[in-house]
Short mmCIF file of C-alpha atoms in Angstrom, two decimals:
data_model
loop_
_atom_site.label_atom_id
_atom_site.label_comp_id
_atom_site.label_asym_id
_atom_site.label_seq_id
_atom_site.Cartn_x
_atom_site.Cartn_y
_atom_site.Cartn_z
CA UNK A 826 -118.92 108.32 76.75
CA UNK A 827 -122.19 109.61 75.45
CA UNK A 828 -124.96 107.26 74.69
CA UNK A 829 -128.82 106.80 74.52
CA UNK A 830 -130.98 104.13 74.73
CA UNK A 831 -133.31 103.29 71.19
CA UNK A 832 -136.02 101.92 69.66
CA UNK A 833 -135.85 100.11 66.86
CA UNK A 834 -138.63 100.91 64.51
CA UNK A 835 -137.77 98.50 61.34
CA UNK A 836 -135.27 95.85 60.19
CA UNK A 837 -134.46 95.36 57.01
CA UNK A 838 -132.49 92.21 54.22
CA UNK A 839 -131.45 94.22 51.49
CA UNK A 840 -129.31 92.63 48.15
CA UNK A 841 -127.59 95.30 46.92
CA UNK A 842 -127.39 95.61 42.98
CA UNK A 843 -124.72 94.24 40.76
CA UNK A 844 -122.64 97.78 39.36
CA UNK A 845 -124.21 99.88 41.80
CA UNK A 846 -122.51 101.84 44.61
CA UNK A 847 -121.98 99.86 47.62
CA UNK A 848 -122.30 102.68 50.21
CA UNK A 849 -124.71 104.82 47.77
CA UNK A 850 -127.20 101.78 47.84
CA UNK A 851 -127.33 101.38 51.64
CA UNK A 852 -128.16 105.03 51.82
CA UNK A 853 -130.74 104.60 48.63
CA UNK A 854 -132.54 101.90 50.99
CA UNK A 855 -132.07 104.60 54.02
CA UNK A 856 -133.88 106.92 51.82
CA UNK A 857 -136.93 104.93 50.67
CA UNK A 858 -137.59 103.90 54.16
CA UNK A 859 -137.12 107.16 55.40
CA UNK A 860 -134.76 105.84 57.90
CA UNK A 861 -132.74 108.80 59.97
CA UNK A 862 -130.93 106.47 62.26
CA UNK A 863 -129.80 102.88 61.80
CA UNK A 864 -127.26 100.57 62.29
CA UNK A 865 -126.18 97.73 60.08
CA UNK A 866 -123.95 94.87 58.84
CA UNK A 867 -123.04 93.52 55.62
CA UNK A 868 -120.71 91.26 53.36
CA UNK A 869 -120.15 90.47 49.70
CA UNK A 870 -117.85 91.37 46.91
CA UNK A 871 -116.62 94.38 45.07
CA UNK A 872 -115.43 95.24 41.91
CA UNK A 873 -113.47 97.63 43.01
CA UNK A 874 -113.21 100.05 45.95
CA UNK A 875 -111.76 103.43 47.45
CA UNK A 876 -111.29 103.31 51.02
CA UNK A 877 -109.88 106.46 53.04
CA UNK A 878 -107.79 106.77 56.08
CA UNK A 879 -108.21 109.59 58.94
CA UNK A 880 -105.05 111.05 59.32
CA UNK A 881 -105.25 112.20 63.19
CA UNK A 882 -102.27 114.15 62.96
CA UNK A 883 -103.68 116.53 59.67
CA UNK A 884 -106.81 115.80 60.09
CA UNK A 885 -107.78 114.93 56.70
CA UNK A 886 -109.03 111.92 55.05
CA UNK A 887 -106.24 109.94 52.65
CA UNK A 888 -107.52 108.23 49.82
CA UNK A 889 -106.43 104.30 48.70
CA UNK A 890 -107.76 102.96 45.26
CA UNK A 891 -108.68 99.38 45.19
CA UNK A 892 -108.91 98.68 41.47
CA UNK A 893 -109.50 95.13 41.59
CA UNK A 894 -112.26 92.47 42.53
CA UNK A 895 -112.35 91.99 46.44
CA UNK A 896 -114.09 90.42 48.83
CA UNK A 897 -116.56 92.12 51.18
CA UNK A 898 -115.78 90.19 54.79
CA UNK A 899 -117.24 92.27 57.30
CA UNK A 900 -119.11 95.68 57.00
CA UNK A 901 -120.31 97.89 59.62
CA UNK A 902 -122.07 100.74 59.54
CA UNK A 903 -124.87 103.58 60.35
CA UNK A 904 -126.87 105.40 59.05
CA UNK A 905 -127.40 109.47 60.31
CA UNK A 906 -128.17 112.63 58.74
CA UNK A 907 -125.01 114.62 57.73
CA UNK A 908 -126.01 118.66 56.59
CA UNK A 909 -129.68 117.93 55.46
CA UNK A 910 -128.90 114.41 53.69
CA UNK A 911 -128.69 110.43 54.48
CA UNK A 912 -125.41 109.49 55.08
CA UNK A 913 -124.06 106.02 55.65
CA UNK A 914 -120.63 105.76 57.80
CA UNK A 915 -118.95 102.45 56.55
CA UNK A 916 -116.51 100.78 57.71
CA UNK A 917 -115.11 97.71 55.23
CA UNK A 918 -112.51 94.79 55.41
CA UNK A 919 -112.21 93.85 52.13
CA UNK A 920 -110.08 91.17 50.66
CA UNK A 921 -107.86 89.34 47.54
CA UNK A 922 -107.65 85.60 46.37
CA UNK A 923 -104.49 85.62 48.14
CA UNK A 924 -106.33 85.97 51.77
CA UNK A 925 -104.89 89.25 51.79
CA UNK A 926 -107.39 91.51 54.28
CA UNK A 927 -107.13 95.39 53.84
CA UNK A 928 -109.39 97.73 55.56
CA UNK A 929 -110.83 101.45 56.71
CA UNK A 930 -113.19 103.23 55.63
CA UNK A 931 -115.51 102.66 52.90
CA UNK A 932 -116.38 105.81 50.01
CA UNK A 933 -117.31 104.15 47.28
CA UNK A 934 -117.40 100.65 46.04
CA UNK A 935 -118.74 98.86 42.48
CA UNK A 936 -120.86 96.02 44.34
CA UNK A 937 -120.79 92.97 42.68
CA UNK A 938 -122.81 91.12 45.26
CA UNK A 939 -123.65 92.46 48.50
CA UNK A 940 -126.21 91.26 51.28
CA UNK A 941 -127.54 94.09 54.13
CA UNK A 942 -128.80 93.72 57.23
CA UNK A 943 -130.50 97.23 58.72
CA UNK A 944 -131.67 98.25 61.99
CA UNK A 945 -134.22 101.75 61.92
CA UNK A 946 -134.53 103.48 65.07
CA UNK A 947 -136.98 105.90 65.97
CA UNK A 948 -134.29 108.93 67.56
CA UNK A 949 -132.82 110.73 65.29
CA UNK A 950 -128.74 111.23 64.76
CA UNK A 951 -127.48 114.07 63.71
CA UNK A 952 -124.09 114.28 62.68
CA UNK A 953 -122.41 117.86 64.04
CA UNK A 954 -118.83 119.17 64.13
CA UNK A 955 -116.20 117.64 66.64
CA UNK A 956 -113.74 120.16 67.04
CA UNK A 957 -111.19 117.59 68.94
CA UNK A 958 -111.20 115.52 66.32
CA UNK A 959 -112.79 117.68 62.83
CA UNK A 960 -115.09 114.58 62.30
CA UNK A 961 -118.83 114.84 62.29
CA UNK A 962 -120.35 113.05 65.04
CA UNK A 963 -123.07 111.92 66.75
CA UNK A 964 -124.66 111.97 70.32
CA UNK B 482 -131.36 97.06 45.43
CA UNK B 483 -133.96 94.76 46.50
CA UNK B 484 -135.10 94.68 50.28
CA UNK B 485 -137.97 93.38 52.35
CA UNK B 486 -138.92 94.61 55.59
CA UNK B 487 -138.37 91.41 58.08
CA UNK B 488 -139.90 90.33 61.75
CA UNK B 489 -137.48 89.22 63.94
CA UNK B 490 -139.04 86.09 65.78
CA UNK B 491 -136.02 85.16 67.68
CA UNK B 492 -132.16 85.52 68.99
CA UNK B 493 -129.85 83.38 70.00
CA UNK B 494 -126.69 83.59 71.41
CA UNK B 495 -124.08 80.28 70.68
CA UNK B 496 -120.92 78.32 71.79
CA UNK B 497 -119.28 76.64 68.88
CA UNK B 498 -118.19 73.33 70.16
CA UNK B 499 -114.23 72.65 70.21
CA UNK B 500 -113.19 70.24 67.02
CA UNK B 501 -116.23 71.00 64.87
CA UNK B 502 -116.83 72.92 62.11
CA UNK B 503 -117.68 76.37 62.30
CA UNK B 504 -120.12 76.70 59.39
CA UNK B 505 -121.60 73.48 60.67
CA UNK B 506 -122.21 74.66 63.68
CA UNK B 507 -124.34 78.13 62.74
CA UNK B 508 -126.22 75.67 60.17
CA UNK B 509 -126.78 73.24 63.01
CA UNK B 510 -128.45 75.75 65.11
CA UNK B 511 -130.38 77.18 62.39
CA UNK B 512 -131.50 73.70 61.50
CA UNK B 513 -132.32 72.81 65.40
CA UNK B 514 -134.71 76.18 66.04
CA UNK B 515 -136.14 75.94 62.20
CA UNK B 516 -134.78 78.96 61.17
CA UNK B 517 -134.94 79.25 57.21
CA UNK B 518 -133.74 83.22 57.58
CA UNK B 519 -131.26 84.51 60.04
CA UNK B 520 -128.21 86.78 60.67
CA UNK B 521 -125.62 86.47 62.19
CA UNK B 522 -122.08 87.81 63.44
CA UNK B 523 -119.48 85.87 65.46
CA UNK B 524 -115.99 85.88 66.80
CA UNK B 525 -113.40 83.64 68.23
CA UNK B 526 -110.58 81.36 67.10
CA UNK B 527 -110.63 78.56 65.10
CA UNK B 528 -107.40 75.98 64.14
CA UNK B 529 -107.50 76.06 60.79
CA UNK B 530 -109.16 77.14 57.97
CA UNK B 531 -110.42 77.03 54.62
CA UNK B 532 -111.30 80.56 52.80
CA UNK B 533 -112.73 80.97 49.20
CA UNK B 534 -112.77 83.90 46.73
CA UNK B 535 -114.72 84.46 44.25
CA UNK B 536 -113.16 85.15 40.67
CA UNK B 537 -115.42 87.41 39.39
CA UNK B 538 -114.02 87.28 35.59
CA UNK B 539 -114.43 83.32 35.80
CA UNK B 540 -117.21 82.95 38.09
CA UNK B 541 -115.66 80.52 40.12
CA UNK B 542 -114.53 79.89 43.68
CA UNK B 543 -110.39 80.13 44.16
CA UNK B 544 -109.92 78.35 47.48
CA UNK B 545 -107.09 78.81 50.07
CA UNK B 546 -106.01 77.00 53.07
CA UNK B 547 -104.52 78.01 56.15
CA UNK B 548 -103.84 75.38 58.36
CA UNK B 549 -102.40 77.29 61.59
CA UNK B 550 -104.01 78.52 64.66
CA UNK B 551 -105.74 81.70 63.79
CA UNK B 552 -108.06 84.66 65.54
CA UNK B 553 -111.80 84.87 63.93
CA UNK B 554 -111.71 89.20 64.52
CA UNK B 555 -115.27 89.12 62.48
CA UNK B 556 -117.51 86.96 61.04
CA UNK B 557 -120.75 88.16 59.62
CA UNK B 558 -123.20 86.00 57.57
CA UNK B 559 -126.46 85.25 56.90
CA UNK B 560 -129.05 81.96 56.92
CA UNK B 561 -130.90 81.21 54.28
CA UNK B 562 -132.45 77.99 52.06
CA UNK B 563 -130.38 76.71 49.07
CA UNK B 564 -131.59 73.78 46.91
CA UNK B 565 -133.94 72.78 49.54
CA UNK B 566 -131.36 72.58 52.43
CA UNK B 567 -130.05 75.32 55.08
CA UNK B 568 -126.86 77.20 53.97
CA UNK B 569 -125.03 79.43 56.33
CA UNK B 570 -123.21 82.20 53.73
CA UNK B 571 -119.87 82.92 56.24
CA UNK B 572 -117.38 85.74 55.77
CA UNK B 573 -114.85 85.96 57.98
CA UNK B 574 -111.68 87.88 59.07
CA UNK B 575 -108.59 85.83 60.78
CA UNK B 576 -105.68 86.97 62.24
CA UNK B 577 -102.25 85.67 62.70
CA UNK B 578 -100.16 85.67 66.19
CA UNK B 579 -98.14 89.31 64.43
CA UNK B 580 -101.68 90.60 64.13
CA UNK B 581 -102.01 90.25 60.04
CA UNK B 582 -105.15 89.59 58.81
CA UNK B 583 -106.87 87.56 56.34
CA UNK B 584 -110.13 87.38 55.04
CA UNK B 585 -112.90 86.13 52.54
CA UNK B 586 -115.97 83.34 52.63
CA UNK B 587 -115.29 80.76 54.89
CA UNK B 588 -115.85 77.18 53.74
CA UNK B 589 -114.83 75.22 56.60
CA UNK B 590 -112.27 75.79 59.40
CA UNK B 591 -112.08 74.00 62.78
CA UNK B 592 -113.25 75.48 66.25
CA UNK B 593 -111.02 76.45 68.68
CA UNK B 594 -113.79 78.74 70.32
CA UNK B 595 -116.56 80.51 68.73
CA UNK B 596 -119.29 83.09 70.00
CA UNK B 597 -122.39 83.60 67.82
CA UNK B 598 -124.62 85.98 67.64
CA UNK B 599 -128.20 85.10 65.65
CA UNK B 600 -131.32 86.76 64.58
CA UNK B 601 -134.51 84.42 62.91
CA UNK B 602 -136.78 86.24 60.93
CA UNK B 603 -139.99 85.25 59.62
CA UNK B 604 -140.15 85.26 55.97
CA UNK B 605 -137.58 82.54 54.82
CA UNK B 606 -134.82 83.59 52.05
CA UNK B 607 -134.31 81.46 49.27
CA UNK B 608 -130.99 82.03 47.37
CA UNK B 609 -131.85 81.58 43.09
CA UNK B 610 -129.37 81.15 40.59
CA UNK B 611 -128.20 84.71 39.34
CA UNK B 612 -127.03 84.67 35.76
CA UNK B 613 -125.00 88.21 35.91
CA UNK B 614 -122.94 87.10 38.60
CA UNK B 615 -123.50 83.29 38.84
CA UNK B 616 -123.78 83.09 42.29
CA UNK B 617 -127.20 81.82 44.30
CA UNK B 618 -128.36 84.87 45.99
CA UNK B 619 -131.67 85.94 47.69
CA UNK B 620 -134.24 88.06 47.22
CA UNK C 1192 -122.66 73.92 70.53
CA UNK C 1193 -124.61 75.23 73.29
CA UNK C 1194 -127.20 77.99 72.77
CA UNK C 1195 -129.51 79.59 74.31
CA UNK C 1196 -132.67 81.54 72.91
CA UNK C 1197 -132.23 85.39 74.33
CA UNK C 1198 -134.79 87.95 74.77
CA UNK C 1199 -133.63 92.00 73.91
CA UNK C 1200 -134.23 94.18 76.97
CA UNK C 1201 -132.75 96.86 74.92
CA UNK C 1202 -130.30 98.23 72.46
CA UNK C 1203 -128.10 101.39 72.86
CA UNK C 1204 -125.84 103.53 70.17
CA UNK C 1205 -123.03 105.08 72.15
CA UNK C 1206 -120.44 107.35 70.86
CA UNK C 1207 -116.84 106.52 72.74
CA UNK C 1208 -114.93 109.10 73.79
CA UNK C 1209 -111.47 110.33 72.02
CA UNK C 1210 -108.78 109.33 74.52
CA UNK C 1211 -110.58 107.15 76.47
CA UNK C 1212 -109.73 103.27 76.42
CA UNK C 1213 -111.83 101.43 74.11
CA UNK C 1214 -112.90 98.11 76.13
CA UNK C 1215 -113.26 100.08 79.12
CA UNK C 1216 -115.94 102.68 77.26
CA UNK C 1217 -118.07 99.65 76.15
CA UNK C 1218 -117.59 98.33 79.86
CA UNK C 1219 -118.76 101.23 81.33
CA UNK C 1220 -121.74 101.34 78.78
CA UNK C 1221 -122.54 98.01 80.50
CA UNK C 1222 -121.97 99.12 83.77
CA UNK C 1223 -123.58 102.17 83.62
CA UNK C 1224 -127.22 100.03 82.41
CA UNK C 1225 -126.31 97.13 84.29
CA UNK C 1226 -126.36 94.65 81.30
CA UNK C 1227 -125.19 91.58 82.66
CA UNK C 1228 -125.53 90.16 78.84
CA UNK C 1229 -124.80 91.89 75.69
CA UNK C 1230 -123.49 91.62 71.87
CA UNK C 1231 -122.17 95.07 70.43
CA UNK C 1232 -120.77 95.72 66.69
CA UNK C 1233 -118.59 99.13 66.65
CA UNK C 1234 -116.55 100.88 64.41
CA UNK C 1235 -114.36 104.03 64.70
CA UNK C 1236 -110.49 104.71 65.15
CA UNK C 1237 -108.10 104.27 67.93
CA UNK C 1238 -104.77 106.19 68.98
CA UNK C 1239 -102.97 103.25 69.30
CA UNK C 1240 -104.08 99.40 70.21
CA UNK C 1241 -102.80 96.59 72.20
CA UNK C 1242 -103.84 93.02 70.01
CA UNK C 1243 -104.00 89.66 71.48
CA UNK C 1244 -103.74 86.43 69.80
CA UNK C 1245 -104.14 83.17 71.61
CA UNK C 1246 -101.58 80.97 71.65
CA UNK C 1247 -103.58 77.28 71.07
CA UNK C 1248 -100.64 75.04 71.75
CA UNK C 1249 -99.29 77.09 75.16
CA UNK C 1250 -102.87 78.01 76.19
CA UNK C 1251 -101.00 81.38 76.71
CA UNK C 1252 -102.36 85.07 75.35
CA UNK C 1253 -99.68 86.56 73.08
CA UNK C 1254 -99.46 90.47 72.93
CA UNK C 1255 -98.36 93.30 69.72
CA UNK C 1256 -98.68 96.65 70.21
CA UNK C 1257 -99.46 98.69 67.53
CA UNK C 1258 -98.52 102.73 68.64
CA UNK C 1259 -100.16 104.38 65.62
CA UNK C 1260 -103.12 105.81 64.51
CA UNK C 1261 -105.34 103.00 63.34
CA UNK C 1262 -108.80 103.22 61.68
CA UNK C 1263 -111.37 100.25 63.21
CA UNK C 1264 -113.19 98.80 59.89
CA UNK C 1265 -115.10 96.46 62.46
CA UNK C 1266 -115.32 95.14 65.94
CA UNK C 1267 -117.62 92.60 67.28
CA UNK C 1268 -118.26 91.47 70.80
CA UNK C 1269 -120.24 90.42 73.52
CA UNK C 1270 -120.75 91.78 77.77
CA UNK C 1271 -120.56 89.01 80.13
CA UNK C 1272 -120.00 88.44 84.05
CA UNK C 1273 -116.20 86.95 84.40
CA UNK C 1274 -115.74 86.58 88.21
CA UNK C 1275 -118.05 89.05 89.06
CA UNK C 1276 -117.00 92.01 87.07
CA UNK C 1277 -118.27 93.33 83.64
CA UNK C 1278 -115.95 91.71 80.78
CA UNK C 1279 -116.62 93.06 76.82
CA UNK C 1280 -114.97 90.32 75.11
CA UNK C 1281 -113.53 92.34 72.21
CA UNK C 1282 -111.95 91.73 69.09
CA UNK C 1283 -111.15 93.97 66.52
CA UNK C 1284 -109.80 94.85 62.62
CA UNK C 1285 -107.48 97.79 62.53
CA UNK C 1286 -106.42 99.43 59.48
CA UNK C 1287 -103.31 101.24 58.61
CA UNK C 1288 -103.43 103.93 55.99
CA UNK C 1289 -102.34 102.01 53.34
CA UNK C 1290 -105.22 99.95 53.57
CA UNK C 1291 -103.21 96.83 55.59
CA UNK C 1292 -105.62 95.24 57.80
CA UNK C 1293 -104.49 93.94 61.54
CA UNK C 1294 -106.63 92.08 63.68
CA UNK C 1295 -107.28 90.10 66.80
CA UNK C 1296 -108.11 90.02 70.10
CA UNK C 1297 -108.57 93.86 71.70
CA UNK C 1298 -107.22 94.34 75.12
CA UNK C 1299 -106.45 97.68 75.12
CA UNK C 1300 -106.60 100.82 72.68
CA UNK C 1301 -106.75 104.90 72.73
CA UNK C 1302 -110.11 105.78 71.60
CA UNK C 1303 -110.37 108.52 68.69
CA UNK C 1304 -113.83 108.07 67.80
CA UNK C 1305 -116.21 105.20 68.12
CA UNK C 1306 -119.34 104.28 67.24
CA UNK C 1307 -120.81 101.44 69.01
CA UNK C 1308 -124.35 99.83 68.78
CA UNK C 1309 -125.16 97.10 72.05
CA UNK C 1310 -127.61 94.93 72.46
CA UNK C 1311 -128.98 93.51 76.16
CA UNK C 1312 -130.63 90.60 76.98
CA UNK C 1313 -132.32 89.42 80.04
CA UNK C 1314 -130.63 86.10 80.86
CA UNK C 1315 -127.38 86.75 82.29
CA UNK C 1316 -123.90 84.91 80.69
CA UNK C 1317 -121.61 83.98 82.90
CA UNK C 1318 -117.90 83.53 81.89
CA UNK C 1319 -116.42 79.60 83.88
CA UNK C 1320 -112.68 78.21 83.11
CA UNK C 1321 -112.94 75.82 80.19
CA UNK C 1322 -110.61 73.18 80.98
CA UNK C 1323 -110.09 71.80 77.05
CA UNK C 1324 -109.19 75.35 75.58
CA UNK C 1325 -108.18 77.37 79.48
CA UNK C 1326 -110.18 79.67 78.05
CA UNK C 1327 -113.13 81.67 80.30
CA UNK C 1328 -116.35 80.66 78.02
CA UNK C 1329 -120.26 81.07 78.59
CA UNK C 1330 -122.75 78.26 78.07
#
């Protein structure tokens, strides 16, 4: 295990705006607060949303469309730079009327309400190639 | 997106209480320390449960009861005032005893055992009518 | 409910490694920087994952085994002393890739990435039999 102690610089409440990009907005507030590493969580609703999969075997992300209002139960996230640029890694269990819970990993979502809570820290991460795995990680 | 930068002026860490509510609870100790803004995430079990989604087409809250033992995997939510009063806004995910899940905003369930997690901040929120999506939200 | 205000002592990001056991990473996190209290959110994907659900009635854990590759949309927990050993109370929400969500209780599970973010505070919790729910609880 690799870790490193921080030092959290800022927090943030963010409301994220109705037709916007869920993950988009998180790293639009990463952006204006010039935030290279952070940490958050987050809940709300979705018009719609496309989640992928990490296939260990191929390594390759699968794709599942959403097209359909869901819940937003529990988000969690980070924020790290990724080739030059903000990214936010986002994790989602979303939901339908039925109770229904699906899950993985977040790409894009239409946010129909959404409520962000965001840790900055003052290190750095920087996202670099895993071979083992052919994910970009941190630390 | 709006945001606001916050000041954390306290933590907690909390034992739901066997046979309460869990909602009742978090707004209990938000109400007990004075805390009109907060955070939170939480896990545990609880022995029932009441979860609403939102129709988004008809604006309205579809509710659905399970009344069985069930897992809390996640619950993230936030504190804030609403018509002059605290209200704790509760997602959750639950599991079943074959490991399906269930999610969405959690109304009311009863504790079996609950671990809480919660942040105060310093500038209260204040959820406001919101005509797009006819929900009370903040900021 | 019992709480207890908490002061921060500090706050780590660690990146699990792939085939490693999940709880025990996030144990030795603790170990490794002695926090004797702690609440972590992760995130990641696991190899395969051993899920407990409490049974309420028999006061017995139940176990499923999931041996697949499983994406981890969220996991919350918290570090505490249970009989004088580090215990990361862990629960999870797995994902399948169609999008199925699965979720409880994490004893066990093959890391193959995960991104963790742990808090430490400076009063210790300590884990005592619970008589009403046989459950080991702090506060």
């Amino acid at each position: 295990m690799d870790y490193r102690e921080v030092e959290s610089t800022a927090e943030y409440l963010a409301r994220l705006e109705t037709g916007a990009d869920w993950r988009q907005e998180i790293e639009d507030l990463a952006r204006a607060e010039d935030v290279e590493a952070g940490w958050f969580t987050a809940m709300g609703a979705v018009q719609d949303a496309e989640v992928w999969f990490y296939d260990q075997d191929d390594q390759e992300y699968q794709s599942v469309t959403f097209d359909e209002p869901l819940e937003v139960a529990a988000c969690v996230g980070n924020v790290a730079d990724l080739e030059g640029d903000v990214f936010a890694h986002t994790h989602v269990v979303l939901s339908r009327k039925s109770g229904q819970a699906l899950a993985g990993h977040l790409d894009a979502g239409t946010v129909f309400a959404g409520e962000v809570y965001m840790r900055a820290f003052e290190e750095p991460l920087v996202r670099e190639h895993d071979p083992e795995t052919d994910l970009d990680l941190w630390l």
